[in-house]
Amino acid sequence: MMQPSILETMERKSFADMHCSVAQCLEVVGEWWSMLIVRDAFLGVTRFDQFQERLGISRNILKQRLGNLIDHGVLEKVPYSDHPPRHEYRLTAKGQDLSPIVTTMRQWGDKYAAPDGPPVQVVHEGCGKVFHAEMTCSNCGERVLAREVRVVPGPGDLDRLLDIRGK
């Protein structure tokens, strides 16, 4: 079991006032336990004790992180027993939409941090093959590489994110 660290009690900066979609995503799932909880939810974990045992996280931190994910609509708390009262934690549609993020993080970890090979592999049920997600253009269907895109201001760019010269 993992030991609690000083990091569990440190306050982190809030990104709530930043007009940046990345910052807003981090506000909800940017804390490392939260992403591991989401990862485990995708793997089929639903019960508090399962999360606690798999992650080695303290019960109070787990309770806080689950509460935050519920408050932000990523998980929902669903009763499965009245006596005693017990709940499962299930991904909502908003939580399911984190699948590409978890997949990309897993693939990055497989490539750069898994010297013995991927700990898990994802199989496409349609063809039965292990797959690797790739970004494609929603308009033309071509594969998109980071060096082949250009970022332009969007309608919500209230903080002028692209103004890197500080004007």
PDB file of C-alpha atoms in Angstrom:
ATOM      1  CA  MET A   1       0.000   0.000   0.000  1.00  0.00           C
ATOM      2  CA  MET A   2       1.234   3.476  -0.804  1.00  0.00           C
ATOM      3  CA  GLN A   3       2.001   5.870   2.037  1.00  0.00           C
ATOM      4  CA  PRO A   4       0.359   9.298   2.158  1.00  0.00           C
ATOM      5  CA  SER A   5       2.675  12.102   1.178  1.00  0.00           C
ATOM      6  CA  ILE A   6       2.843  15.808   1.788  1.00  0.00           C
ATOM      7  CA  LEU A   7       1.528  16.287  -1.748  1.00  0.00           C
ATOM      8  CA  GLU A   8      -1.887  14.971  -0.667  1.00  0.00           C
ATOM      9  CA  THR A   9      -2.385  17.962   1.606  1.00  0.00           C
ATOM     10  CA  MET A  10      -0.884  20.676  -0.596  1.00  0.00           C
ATOM     11  CA  GLU A  11      -3.259  23.209  -2.081  1.00  0.00           C
ATOM     12  CA  ARG A  12      -3.041  23.580  -5.806  1.00  0.00           C
ATOM     13  CA  LYS A  13      -3.813  26.596  -7.925  1.00  0.00           C
ATOM     14  CA  SER A  14      -7.336  26.828  -9.239  1.00  0.00           C
ATOM     15  CA  PHE A  15      -7.778  27.336 -12.965  1.00  0.00           C
ATOM     16  CA  ALA A  16     -11.487  28.154 -12.660  1.00  0.00           C
ATOM     17  CA  ASP A  17     -11.045  31.751 -13.858  1.00  0.00           C
ATOM     18  CA  MET A  18      -8.873  30.929 -16.876  1.00  0.00           C
ATOM     19  CA  HIS A  19     -10.563  31.042 -20.283  1.00  0.00           C
ATOM     20  CA  CYS A  20      -8.673  28.018 -21.566  1.00  0.00           C
ATOM     21  CA  SER A  21     -10.225  24.654 -22.341  1.00  0.00           C
ATOM     22  CA  VAL A  22      -7.071  22.804 -21.236  1.00  0.00           C
ATOM     23  CA  ALA A  23      -7.102  24.658 -17.905  1.00  0.00           C
ATOM     24  CA  GLN A  24     -10.806  23.896 -17.454  1.00  0.00           C
ATOM     25  CA  CYS A  25     -10.191  20.195 -18.110  1.00  0.00           C
ATOM     26  CA  LEU A  26      -7.336  20.251 -15.579  1.00  0.00           C
ATOM     27  CA  GLU A  27      -9.640  21.922 -13.058  1.00  0.00           C
ATOM     28  CA  VAL A  28     -11.801  18.782 -13.156  1.00  0.00           C
ATOM     29  CA  VAL A  29      -9.363  15.904 -13.784  1.00  0.00           C
ATOM     30  CA  GLY A  30      -5.888  17.401 -13.553  1.00  0.00           C
ATOM     31  CA  GLU A  31      -5.100  16.017 -10.118  1.00  0.00           C
ATOM     32  CA  TRP A  32      -3.301  12.681 -10.586  1.00  0.00           C
ATOM     33  CA  TRP A  33      -5.599  10.603  -8.373  1.00  0.00           C
ATOM     34  CA  SER A  34      -8.585  11.824 -10.385  1.00  0.00           C
ATOM     35  CA  MET A  35      -7.182  10.554 -13.671  1.00  0.00           C
ATOM     36  CA  LEU A  36      -6.306   7.205 -12.075  1.00  0.00           C
ATOM     37  CA  ILE A  37      -9.863   6.945 -10.734  1.00  0.00           C
ATOM     38  CA  VAL A  38     -11.201   7.694 -14.233  1.00  0.00           C
ATOM     39  CA  ARG A  39      -8.781   5.118 -15.707  1.00  0.00           C
ATOM     40  CA  ASP A  40     -10.012   2.483 -13.258  1.00  0.00           C
ATOM     41  CA  ALA A  41     -13.652   3.392 -13.973  1.00  0.00           C
ATOM     42  CA  PHE A  42     -12.943   2.687 -17.661  1.00  0.00           C
ATOM     43  CA  LEU A  43     -11.490  -0.666 -16.580  1.00  0.00           C
ATOM     44  CA  GLY A  44     -14.769  -1.534 -14.834  1.00  0.00           C
ATOM     45  CA  VAL A  45     -14.065  -0.527 -11.233  1.00  0.00           C
ATOM     46  CA  THR A  46     -17.225   0.864  -9.624  1.00  0.00           C
ATOM     47  CA  ARG A  47     -16.970   0.455  -5.854  1.00  0.00           C
ATOM     48  CA  PHE A  48     -15.203   2.605  -3.290  1.00  0.00           C
ATOM     49  CA  ASP A  49     -13.280  -0.292  -1.748  1.00  0.00           C
ATOM     50  CA  GLN A  50     -12.132  -1.468  -5.183  1.00  0.00           C
ATOM     51  CA  PHE A  51     -10.765   1.976  -6.031  1.00  0.00           C
ATOM     52  CA  GLN A  52      -9.097   2.229  -2.622  1.00  0.00           C
ATOM     53  CA  GLU A  53      -7.492  -1.207  -2.840  1.00  0.00           C
ATOM     54  CA  ARG A  54      -6.304  -0.850  -6.457  1.00  0.00           C
ATOM     55  CA  LEU A  55      -4.896   2.656  -6.035  1.00  0.00           C
ATOM     56  CA  GLY A  56      -3.559   2.429  -2.481  1.00  0.00           C
ATOM     57  CA  ILE A  57      -5.043   5.875  -1.886  1.00  0.00           C
ATOM     58  CA  SER A  58      -6.146   6.985   1.576  1.00  0.00           C
ATOM     59  CA  ARG A  59      -9.889   6.762   2.108  1.00  0.00           C
ATOM     60  CA  ASN A  60     -10.291  10.477   2.837  1.00  0.00           C
ATOM     61  CA  ILE A  61      -8.440  11.520  -0.344  1.00  0.00           C
ATOM     62  CA  LEU A  62     -10.446   9.005  -2.384  1.00  0.00           C
ATOM     63  CA  LYS A  63     -13.683  10.362  -0.923  1.00  0.00           C
ATOM     64  CA  GLN A  64     -12.628  13.922  -1.868  1.00  0.00           C
ATOM     65  CA  ARG A  65     -11.627  12.954  -5.410  1.00  0.00           C
ATOM     66  CA  LEU A  66     -14.793  10.928  -6.025  1.00  0.00           C
ATOM     67  CA  GLY A  67     -16.849  13.852  -4.692  1.00  0.00           C
ATOM     68  CA  ASN A  68     -15.112  16.264  -7.043  1.00  0.00           C
ATOM     69  CA  LEU A  69     -15.680  13.971 -10.036  1.00  0.00           C
ATOM     70  CA  ILE A  70     -19.352  13.641  -9.064  1.00  0.00           C
ATOM     71  CA  ASP A  71     -19.712  17.413  -8.544  1.00  0.00           C
ATOM     72  CA  HIS A  72     -18.300  18.000 -12.037  1.00  0.00           C
ATOM     73  CA  GLY A  73     -20.558  15.383 -13.651  1.00  0.00           C
ATOM     74  CA  VAL A  74     -17.780  12.941 -14.592  1.00  0.00           C
ATOM     75  CA  LEU A  75     -19.064  10.176 -12.302  1.00  0.00           C
ATOM     76  CA  GLU A  76     -22.463   9.466 -10.870  1.00  0.00           C
ATOM     77  CA  LYS A  77     -23.145   7.796  -7.543  1.00  0.00           C
ATOM     78  CA  VAL A  78     -25.667   4.973  -7.954  1.00  0.00           C
ATOM     79  CA  PRO A  79     -27.067   3.014  -4.977  1.00  0.00           C
ATOM     80  CA  TYR A  80     -26.710  -0.765  -5.114  1.00  0.00           C
ATOM     81  CA  SER A  81     -27.632  -1.680  -1.518  1.00  0.00           C
ATOM     82  CA  ASP A  82     -30.035  -0.142   0.999  1.00  0.00           C
ATOM     83  CA  HIS A  83     -28.969  -2.167   4.050  1.00  0.00           C
ATOM     84  CA  PRO A  84     -26.268  -1.129   4.550  1.00  0.00           C
ATOM     85  CA  PRO A  85     -26.359   1.850   2.178  1.00  0.00           C
ATOM     86  CA  ARG A  86     -23.764   1.311  -0.564  1.00  0.00           C
ATOM     87  CA  HIS A  87     -23.088   3.049  -3.857  1.00  0.00           C
ATOM     88  CA  GLU A  88     -21.294   2.428  -7.113  1.00  0.00           C
ATOM     89  CA  TYR A  89     -19.486   5.094  -9.073  1.00  0.00           C
ATOM     90  CA  ARG A  90     -20.199   5.034 -12.782  1.00  0.00           C
ATOM     91  CA  LEU A  91     -18.918   7.164 -15.631  1.00  0.00           C
ATOM     92  CA  THR A  92     -21.462   9.597 -17.042  1.00  0.00           C
ATOM     93  CA  ALA A  93     -21.533  10.609 -20.700  1.00  0.00           C
ATOM     94  CA  LYS A  94     -19.208  13.482 -19.710  1.00  0.00           C
ATOM     95  CA  GLY A  95     -16.893  10.926 -18.089  1.00  0.00           C
ATOM     96  CA  GLN A  96     -17.044   8.638 -21.122  1.00  0.00           C
ATOM     97  CA  ASP A  97     -15.869  11.585 -23.213  1.00  0.00           C
ATOM     98  CA  LEU A  98     -12.539  11.392 -21.350  1.00  0.00           C
ATOM     99  CA  SER A  99     -11.782   8.133 -23.174  1.00  0.00           C
ATOM    100  CA  PRO A 100      -9.569   9.756 -25.841  1.00  0.00           C
ATOM    101  CA  ILE A 101      -7.550  11.516 -23.114  1.00  0.00           C
ATOM    102  CA  VAL A 102      -7.033   8.326 -21.108  1.00  0.00           C
ATOM    103  CA  THR A 103      -6.200   6.448 -24.314  1.00  0.00           C
ATOM    104  CA  THR A 104      -3.659   9.039 -25.428  1.00  0.00           C
ATOM    105  CA  MET A 105      -2.049   9.118 -21.970  1.00  0.00           C
ATOM    106  CA  ARG A 106      -1.874   5.308 -21.957  1.00  0.00           C
ATOM    107  CA  GLN A 107      -0.333   5.221 -25.424  1.00  0.00           C
ATOM    108  CA  TRP A 108       2.241   7.852 -24.446  1.00  0.00           C
ATOM    109  CA  GLY A 109       3.100   5.829 -21.326  1.00  0.00           C
ATOM    110  CA  ASP A 110       3.352   2.648 -23.400  1.00  0.00           C
ATOM    111  CA  LYS A 111       5.804   4.353 -25.759  1.00  0.00           C
ATOM    112  CA  TYR A 112       7.978   6.243 -23.280  1.00  0.00           C
ATOM    113  CA  ALA A 113       7.543   4.638 -19.854  1.00  0.00           C
ATOM    114  CA  ALA A 114       6.858   0.914 -20.329  1.00  0.00           C
ATOM    115  CA  PRO A 115      10.208  -0.800 -21.040  1.00  0.00           C
ATOM    116  CA  ASP A 116       8.625  -4.265 -20.676  1.00  0.00           C
ATOM    117  CA  GLY A 117       5.785  -3.461 -23.061  1.00  0.00           C
ATOM    118  CA  PRO A 118       2.253  -2.155 -22.571  1.00  0.00           C
ATOM    119  CA  PRO A 119       0.609  -3.242 -19.302  1.00  0.00           C
ATOM    120  CA  VAL A 120      -2.764  -3.393 -21.088  1.00  0.00           C
ATOM    121  CA  GLN A 121      -3.859  -3.415 -24.698  1.00  0.00           C
ATOM    122  CA  VAL A 122      -7.116  -2.203 -26.180  1.00  0.00           C
ATOM    123  CA  VAL A 123      -8.918  -4.394 -28.692  1.00  0.00           C
ATOM    124  CA  HIS A 124     -11.414  -3.007 -31.195  1.00  0.00           C
ATOM    125  CA  GLU A 125     -14.473  -5.232 -30.903  1.00  0.00           C
ATOM    126  CA  GLY A 126     -15.389  -4.616 -34.553  1.00  0.00           C
ATOM    127  CA  CYS A 127     -12.293  -6.330 -35.969  1.00  0.00           C
ATOM    128  CA  GLY A 128     -10.838  -8.083 -32.913  1.00  0.00           C
ATOM    129  CA  LYS A 129      -7.409  -6.403 -33.297  1.00  0.00           C
ATOM    130  CA  VAL A 130      -5.319  -4.399 -30.857  1.00  0.00           C
ATOM    131  CA  PHE A 131      -5.608  -0.783 -31.931  1.00  0.00           C
ATOM    132  CA  HIS A 132      -3.799   2.493 -31.391  1.00  0.00           C
ATOM    133  CA  ALA A 133      -5.843   5.649 -31.513  1.00  0.00           C
ATOM    134  CA  GLU A 134      -4.780   8.351 -33.945  1.00  0.00           C
ATOM    135  CA  MET A 135      -6.109  11.828 -34.519  1.00  0.00           C
ATOM    136  CA  THR A 136      -7.899  12.291 -37.795  1.00  0.00           C
ATOM    137  CA  CYS A 137      -9.446  15.354 -39.363  1.00  0.00           C
ATOM    138  CA  SER A 138     -13.204  15.384 -38.870  1.00  0.00           C
ATOM    139  CA  ASN A 139     -13.586  17.034 -42.300  1.00  0.00           C
ATOM    140  CA  CYS A 140     -11.354  15.071 -44.669  1.00  0.00           C
ATOM    141  CA  GLY A 141     -10.584  11.956 -42.617  1.00  0.00           C
ATOM    142  CA  GLU A 142      -6.799  12.259 -43.000  1.00  0.00           C
ATOM    143  CA  ARG A 143      -4.444  11.483 -40.129  1.00  0.00           C
ATOM    144  CA  VAL A 144      -3.380  14.672 -38.326  1.00  0.00           C
ATOM    145  CA  LEU A 145       0.099  15.167 -36.872  1.00  0.00           C
ATOM    146  CA  ALA A 146       0.895  17.950 -34.382  1.00  0.00           C
ATOM    147  CA  ARG A 147       3.255  19.650 -36.832  1.00  0.00           C
ATOM    148  CA  GLU A 148       0.480  19.791 -39.453  1.00  0.00           C
ATOM    149  CA  VAL A 149      -1.950  21.998 -37.536  1.00  0.00           C
ATOM    150  CA  ARG A 150      -2.244  25.705 -36.938  1.00  0.00           C
ATOM    151  CA  VAL A 151      -3.975  27.236 -33.918  1.00  0.00           C
ATOM    152  CA  VAL A 152      -6.207  30.265 -34.395  1.00  0.00           C
ATOM    153  CA  PRO A 153      -8.249  32.259 -31.860  1.00  0.00           C
ATOM    154  CA  GLY A 154     -11.708  30.916 -31.119  1.00  0.00           C
ATOM    155  CA  PRO A 155     -14.823  32.808 -30.016  1.00  0.00           C
ATOM    156  CA  GLY A 156     -14.023  32.137 -26.337  1.00  0.00           C
ATOM    157  CA  ASP A 157     -10.459  33.516 -26.426  1.00  0.00           C
ATOM    158  CA  LEU A 158     -11.164  36.160 -23.790  1.00  0.00           C
ATOM    159  CA  ASP A 159      -7.603  36.033 -22.414  1.00  0.00           C
ATOM    160  CA  ARG A 160      -5.894  36.325 -25.804  1.00  0.00           C
ATOM    161  CA  LEU A 161      -4.124  32.976 -25.366  1.00  0.00           C
ATOM    162  CA  LEU A 162      -2.305  33.234 -28.651  1.00  0.00           C
ATOM    163  CA  ASP A 163      -0.753  36.617 -27.841  1.00  0.00           C
ATOM    164  CA  ILE A 164       2.570  35.222 -26.621  1.00  0.00           C
ATOM    165  CA  ARG A 165       4.391  38.549 -26.874  1.00  0.00           C
ATOM    166  CA  GLY A 166       2.308  39.988 -24.014  1.00  0.00           C
ATOM    167  CA  LYS A 167       0.784  42.863 -25.974  1.00  0.00           C
TER     168      LYS A 167
END
